[in-house]
mmCIF file of C-alpha atoms in Angstrom:
data_model
loop_
_atom_site.group_PDB
_atom_site.id
_atom_site.type_symbol
_atom_site.label_atom_id
_atom_site.label_comp_id
_atom_site.label_asym_id
_atom_site.label_seq_id
_atom_site.Cartn_x
_atom_site.Cartn_y
_atom_site.Cartn_z
ATOM 1 C CA MET G 1 -26.450 -87.068 -23.914
ATOM 2 C CA PHE G 2 -28.476 -87.551 -27.051
ATOM 3 C CA LEU G 3 -27.116 -91.058 -27.557
ATOM 4 C CA VAL G 4 -27.878 -91.945 -24.046
ATOM 5 C CA HIS G 5 -31.480 -90.798 -24.280
ATOM 6 C CA ARG G 6 -31.887 -92.572 -27.630
ATOM 7 C CA TYR G 7 -30.403 -95.962 -26.766
ATOM 8 C CA LEU G 8 -30.274 -96.545 -23.036
ATOM 9 C CA PHE G 9 -33.618 -98.294 -22.794
ATOM 10 C CA PHE G 10 -33.120 -100.209 -25.983
ATOM 11 C CA VAL G 11 -29.730 -101.655 -24.624
ATOM 12 C CA MET G 12 -31.352 -102.499 -21.161
ATOM 13 C CA TRP G 13 -34.206 -104.306 -22.686
ATOM 14 C CA LEU G 14 -32.041 -106.016 -25.299
ATOM 15 C CA GLY G 15 -29.610 -107.066 -22.601
ATOM 16 C CA TRP G 16 -32.424 -108.471 -20.532
ATOM 17 C CA LEU G 17 -33.851 -110.430 -23.642
ATOM 18 C CA VAL G 18 -30.481 -111.840 -24.489
ATOM 19 C CA TYR G 19 -30.126 -113.125 -20.846
ATOM 20 C CA TRP G 20 -33.759 -114.477 -21.027
ATOM 21 C CA GLU G 21 -33.084 -116.408 -24.085
ATOM 22 C CA LEU G 22 -29.730 -117.857 -22.998
ATOM 23 C CA ALA G 23 -31.100 -118.904 -19.617
ATOM 24 C CA ALA G 24 -34.147 -120.591 -21.316
ATOM 25 C CA SER G 25 -31.995 -123.484 -22.616
ATOM 26 C CA ASN G 26 -31.487 -125.018 -19.247
ATOM 27 C CA VAL G 27 -34.984 -125.937 -18.025
ATOM 28 C CA LYS G 28 -36.713 -129.124 -16.954
ATOM 29 C CA ALA G 29 -38.917 -131.205 -19.377
ATOM 30 C CA THR G 30 -42.571 -129.912 -19.427
ATOM 31 C CA VAL G 31 -45.418 -132.245 -18.456
ATOM 32 C CA ARG G 32 -48.376 -129.644 -18.904
ATOM 33 C CA ARG G 33 -48.494 -126.541 -21.039
ATOM 34 C CA GLU G 34 -51.177 -123.883 -21.510
ATOM 35 C CA SER G 35 -52.937 -123.859 -24.944
ATOM 36 C CA VAL G 36 -51.828 -121.539 -27.676
ATOM 37 C CA ARG G 37 -55.175 -119.598 -27.319
ATOM 38 C CA SER G 38 -54.568 -119.083 -23.588
ATOM 39 C CA ARG G 39 -50.951 -117.910 -24.276
ATOM 40 C CA LEU G 40 -51.964 -115.379 -26.863
ATOM 41 C CA ALA G 41 -54.504 -113.932 -24.352
ATOM 42 C CA HIS G 42 -51.595 -112.520 -22.313
ATOM 43 C CA VAL G 43 -48.917 -112.309 -25.072
ATOM 44 C CA ILE G 44 -50.936 -109.905 -27.193
ATOM 45 C CA PRO G 45 -51.538 -107.322 -24.559
ATOM 46 C CA LEU G 46 -47.803 -107.467 -23.641
ATOM 47 C CA LEU G 47 -46.766 -107.014 -27.311
ATOM 48 C CA LEU G 48 -49.078 -104.014 -27.549
ATOM 49 C CA ALA G 49 -47.492 -102.555 -24.492
ATOM 50 C CA PHE G 50 -44.022 -102.834 -25.956
ATOM 51 C CA ILE G 51 -45.166 -101.384 -29.300
ATOM 52 C CA LEU G 52 -46.679 -98.338 -27.503
ATOM 53 C CA LEU G 53 -43.500 -97.716 -25.455
ATOM 54 C CA GLY G 54 -40.984 -98.430 -28.399
ATOM 55 C CA ALA G 55 -42.671 -96.569 -31.339
ATOM 56 C CA ARG G 56 -41.473 -93.075 -31.924
ATOM 57 C CA ARG G 57 -45.137 -91.795 -32.216
ATOM 58 C CA VAL G 58 -48.547 -93.460 -32.253
ATOM 59 C CA PRO G 59 -51.302 -92.546 -34.749
ATOM 60 C CA LEU G 60 -53.614 -91.312 -32.009
ATOM 61 C CA PRO G 61 -52.306 -87.927 -31.190
ATOM 62 C CA TYR G 62 -53.768 -87.777 -27.678
ATOM 63 C CA PHE G 63 -51.576 -90.682 -26.582
ATOM 64 C CA ASN G 64 -48.500 -88.702 -27.604
ATOM 65 C CA GLU G 65 -49.295 -85.976 -25.115
ATOM 66 C CA ARG G 66 -47.044 -85.741 -22.084
ATOM 67 C CA PHE G 67 -48.126 -86.558 -18.505
ATOM 68 C CA LEU G 68 -44.706 -85.306 -16.959
ATOM 69 C CA PRO G 69 -42.717 -82.217 -18.024
ATOM 70 C CA LEU G 70 -39.996 -82.386 -20.616
ATOM 71 C CA ALA G 71 -36.996 -82.590 -18.239
ATOM 72 C CA GLU G 72 -34.078 -84.752 -17.314
ATOM 73 C CA TRP G 73 -35.545 -86.029 -14.081
ATOM 74 C CA PRO G 74 -38.351 -88.230 -15.690
ATOM 75 C CA PHE G 75 -35.820 -89.852 -17.961
ATOM 76 C CA TRP G 76 -33.392 -90.760 -15.150
ATOM 77 C CA LEU G 77 -36.037 -91.739 -12.726
ATOM 78 C CA GLY G 78 -37.565 -94.010 -15.400
ATOM 79 C CA ALA G 79 -34.063 -95.514 -16.096
ATOM 80 C CA ILE G 80 -33.519 -96.300 -12.491
ATOM 81 C CA MET G 81 -36.982 -97.891 -12.217
ATOM 82 C CA ALA G 82 -36.455 -99.907 -15.472
ATOM 83 C CA ALA G 83 -32.962 -101.131 -14.531
ATOM 84 C CA ALA G 84 -34.177 -102.105 -11.057
ATOM 85 C CA GLY G 85 -37.223 -104.028 -12.515
ATOM 86 C CA LEU G 86 -35.231 -105.798 -15.069
ATOM 87 C CA LEU G 87 -32.573 -106.894 -12.475
ATOM 88 C CA PHE G 88 -35.369 -108.049 -10.058
ATOM 89 C CA ALA G 89 -36.796 -110.151 -12.883
ATOM 90 C CA ILE G 90 -33.344 -111.667 -13.550
ATOM 91 C CA TRP G 91 -32.818 -112.368 -9.884
ATOM 92 C CA ALA G 92 -36.175 -114.087 -9.823
ATOM 93 C CA ARG G 93 -35.484 -116.037 -12.990
ATOM 94 C CA GLY G 94 -32.222 -117.295 -11.332
ATOM 95 C CA TYR G 95 -34.143 -118.678 -8.348
ATOM 96 C CA LEU G 96 -36.529 -120.585 -10.611
ATOM 97 C CA GLY G 97 -33.831 -122.381 -12.322
ATOM 98 C CA GLY G 98 -35.080 -125.384 -14.322
ATOM 99 C CA ASN G 99 -38.691 -124.685 -13.268
ATOM 100 C CA TRP G 100 -38.910 -121.560 -15.447
ATOM 101 C CA SER G 101 -40.888 -121.401 -18.704
ATOM 102 C CA GLY G 102 -42.082 -118.415 -20.734
ATOM 103 C CA THR G 103 -45.558 -120.140 -20.937
ATOM 104 C CA VAL G 104 -47.661 -121.393 -18.203
ATOM 105 C CA THR G 105 -46.373 -124.926 -17.582
ATOM 106 C CA LEU G 106 -45.748 -127.628 -15.011
ATOM 107 C CA LYS G 107 -42.287 -129.193 -15.294
ATOM 108 C CA GLN G 108 -41.114 -132.688 -14.458
ATOM 109 C CA GLY G 109 -40.269 -132.699 -10.885
ATOM 110 C CA HIS G 110 -41.676 -129.107 -10.435
ATOM 111 C CA GLU G 111 -40.616 -127.469 -7.239
ATOM 112 C CA LEU G 112 -42.388 -124.802 -5.316
ATOM 113 C CA VAL G 113 -39.880 -121.955 -4.967
ATOM 114 C CA THR G 114 -40.460 -119.595 -1.963
ATOM 115 C CA ARG G 115 -36.958 -118.249 -1.213
ATOM 116 C CA GLY G 116 -35.119 -115.205 -2.540
ATOM 117 C CA PRO G 117 -37.497 -112.796 -4.405
ATOM 118 C CA TYR G 118 -40.219 -115.424 -4.038
ATOM 119 C CA ALA G 119 -40.212 -114.748 -0.265
ATOM 120 C CA MET G 120 -41.305 -111.082 -1.121
ATOM 121 C CA VAL G 121 -43.845 -111.741 -3.798
ATOM 122 C CA ARG G 122 -45.267 -114.892 -5.470
ATOM 123 C CA HIS G 123 -44.615 -113.600 -9.021
ATOM 124 C CA PRO G 124 -41.372 -111.473 -8.848
ATOM 125 C CA ILE G 125 -40.676 -111.822 -12.638
ATOM 126 C CA TYR G 126 -43.914 -110.072 -13.328
ATOM 127 C CA THR G 127 -43.291 -107.386 -10.608
ATOM 128 C CA GLY G 128 -39.974 -106.754 -12.108
ATOM 129 C CA LEU G 129 -41.368 -106.570 -15.658
ATOM 130 C CA LEU G 130 -44.065 -104.202 -14.514
ATOM 131 C CA LEU G 131 -41.520 -101.954 -12.673
ATOM 132 C CA ALA G 132 -39.318 -101.951 -15.834
ATOM 133 C CA LEU G 133 -42.284 -101.008 -18.080
ATOM 134 C CA ALA G 134 -43.505 -98.454 -15.643
ATOM 135 C CA GLY G 135 -39.943 -96.954 -15.618
ATOM 136 C CA SER G 136 -39.883 -96.956 -19.382
ATOM 137 C CA ALA G 137 -43.306 -95.188 -19.359
ATOM 138 C CA VAL G 138 -42.004 -92.562 -16.930
ATOM 139 C CA ALA G 139 -38.922 -91.977 -19.125
ATOM 140 C CA ARG G 140 -41.107 -91.529 -22.132
ATOM 141 C CA ALA G 141 -43.513 -89.425 -20.059
ATOM 142 C CA GLU G 142 -46.385 -89.690 -22.712
ATOM 143 C CA LEU G 143 -49.877 -90.884 -22.033
ATOM 144 C CA ARG G 144 -49.314 -93.943 -24.120
ATOM 145 C CA GLY G 145 -46.941 -95.231 -21.502
ATOM 146 C CA ILE G 146 -49.765 -95.357 -19.037
ATOM 147 C CA LEU G 147 -51.808 -97.282 -21.417
ATOM 148 C CA ALA G 148 -48.884 -99.674 -22.020
ATOM 149 C CA VAL G 149 -48.458 -100.342 -18.291
ATOM 150 C CA VAL G 150 -52.273 -101.040 -17.968
ATOM 151 C CA LEU G 151 -52.166 -103.472 -20.886
ATOM 152 C CA ALA G 152 -49.117 -105.200 -19.502
ATOM 153 C CA LEU G 153 -50.759 -105.470 -16.035
ATOM 154 C CA TRP G 154 -53.913 -106.892 -17.657
ATOM 155 C CA GLY G 155 -51.976 -109.485 -19.616
ATOM 156 C CA LEU G 156 -49.728 -110.480 -16.751
ATOM 157 C CA TRP G 157 -52.619 -110.582 -14.265
ATOM 158 C CA ARG G 158 -54.444 -113.006 -16.580
ATOM 159 C CA LYS G 159 -51.346 -115.214 -16.852
ATOM 160 C CA LEU G 160 -50.756 -114.989 -13.008
ATOM 161 C CA ARG G 161 -54.346 -116.259 -12.372
ATOM 162 C CA LEU G 162 -53.787 -119.322 -14.558
ATOM 163 C CA GLU G 163 -50.504 -119.995 -12.910
ATOM 164 C CA GLU G 164 -52.046 -119.640 -9.405
ATOM 165 C CA ARG G 165 -54.773 -122.159 -10.291
ATOM 166 C CA TRP G 166 -52.121 -124.707 -11.582
ATOM 167 C CA MET G 167 -49.892 -124.157 -8.503
ATOM 168 C CA ARG G 168 -52.873 -124.755 -6.199
ATOM 169 C CA GLU G 169 -53.647 -127.979 -8.134
ATOM 170 C CA GLN G 170 -50.101 -129.086 -7.988
ATOM 171 C CA PHE G 171 -49.098 -128.066 -4.447
ATOM 172 C CA GLY G 172 -52.482 -127.917 -2.594
ATOM 173 C CA GLU G 173 -52.383 -126.696 0.960
ATOM 174 C CA THR G 174 -48.660 -125.787 0.738
ATOM 175 C CA TYR G 175 -49.381 -123.283 -2.043
ATOM 176 C CA GLU G 176 -52.477 -121.996 -0.173
ATOM 177 C CA ALA G 177 -50.378 -121.331 2.891
ATOM 178 C CA TYR G 178 -47.705 -119.612 0.786
ATOM 179 C CA SER G 179 -50.323 -117.379 -0.974
ATOM 180 C CA ARG G 180 -51.744 -116.305 2.398
ATOM 181 C CA ARG G 181 -48.218 -115.352 3.686
ATOM 182 C CA VAL G 182 -46.832 -113.639 0.475
ATOM 183 C CA ALA G 183 -48.537 -111.108 -1.841
ATOM 184 C CA ALA G 184 -48.873 -111.770 -5.522
ATOM 185 C CA LEU G 185 -47.155 -108.612 -7.097
ATOM 186 C CA ILE G 186 -46.657 -105.918 -4.596
ATOM 187 C CA PRO G 187 -45.143 -106.755 -1.192
ATOM 188 C CA LEU G 188 -47.708 -106.354 1.597
ATOM 189 C CA VAL G 189 -50.293 -104.858 -0.878
ATOM 190 C CA LEU G 190 -51.445 -107.078 -3.805
#
């Protein structure tokens, strides 16, 4: 059981990352891309979130305190949440096809995708990543996990707002109608 506890999340996140990199090679040409400064504004909070969750300990002792008991159930609940989130993000990435990019971009012949997971939320990759990070935080069960999820939400929300603006510019009323019909991150809520 020790090996499972030690490596399960690493293997899940690594598998997701490998898929993400392989899938990134088959995308459309970019016609508009966010600036480096803009990209750093959401990448840095995400990196800090991953560091907080991945490090064995953090130098601020308070953040190493537990918010859930030391038991098996937080680990397995977190593992289920993380796996579900990563699979949801992969499903969404598949629906985007050649329109996908790690940065905020507009692609040549960019299409507005509204089917599959995009019929549930406008940003299902972010929904999946936030669920996976929340699952990782539950499994770790330390206060730094909560901070990590808050940082990730902040970074992804900033990125989401930029993407929303670009989609409204590109697709006009079609995107407005879509955004009135479908929540941004949490179905029927947000």
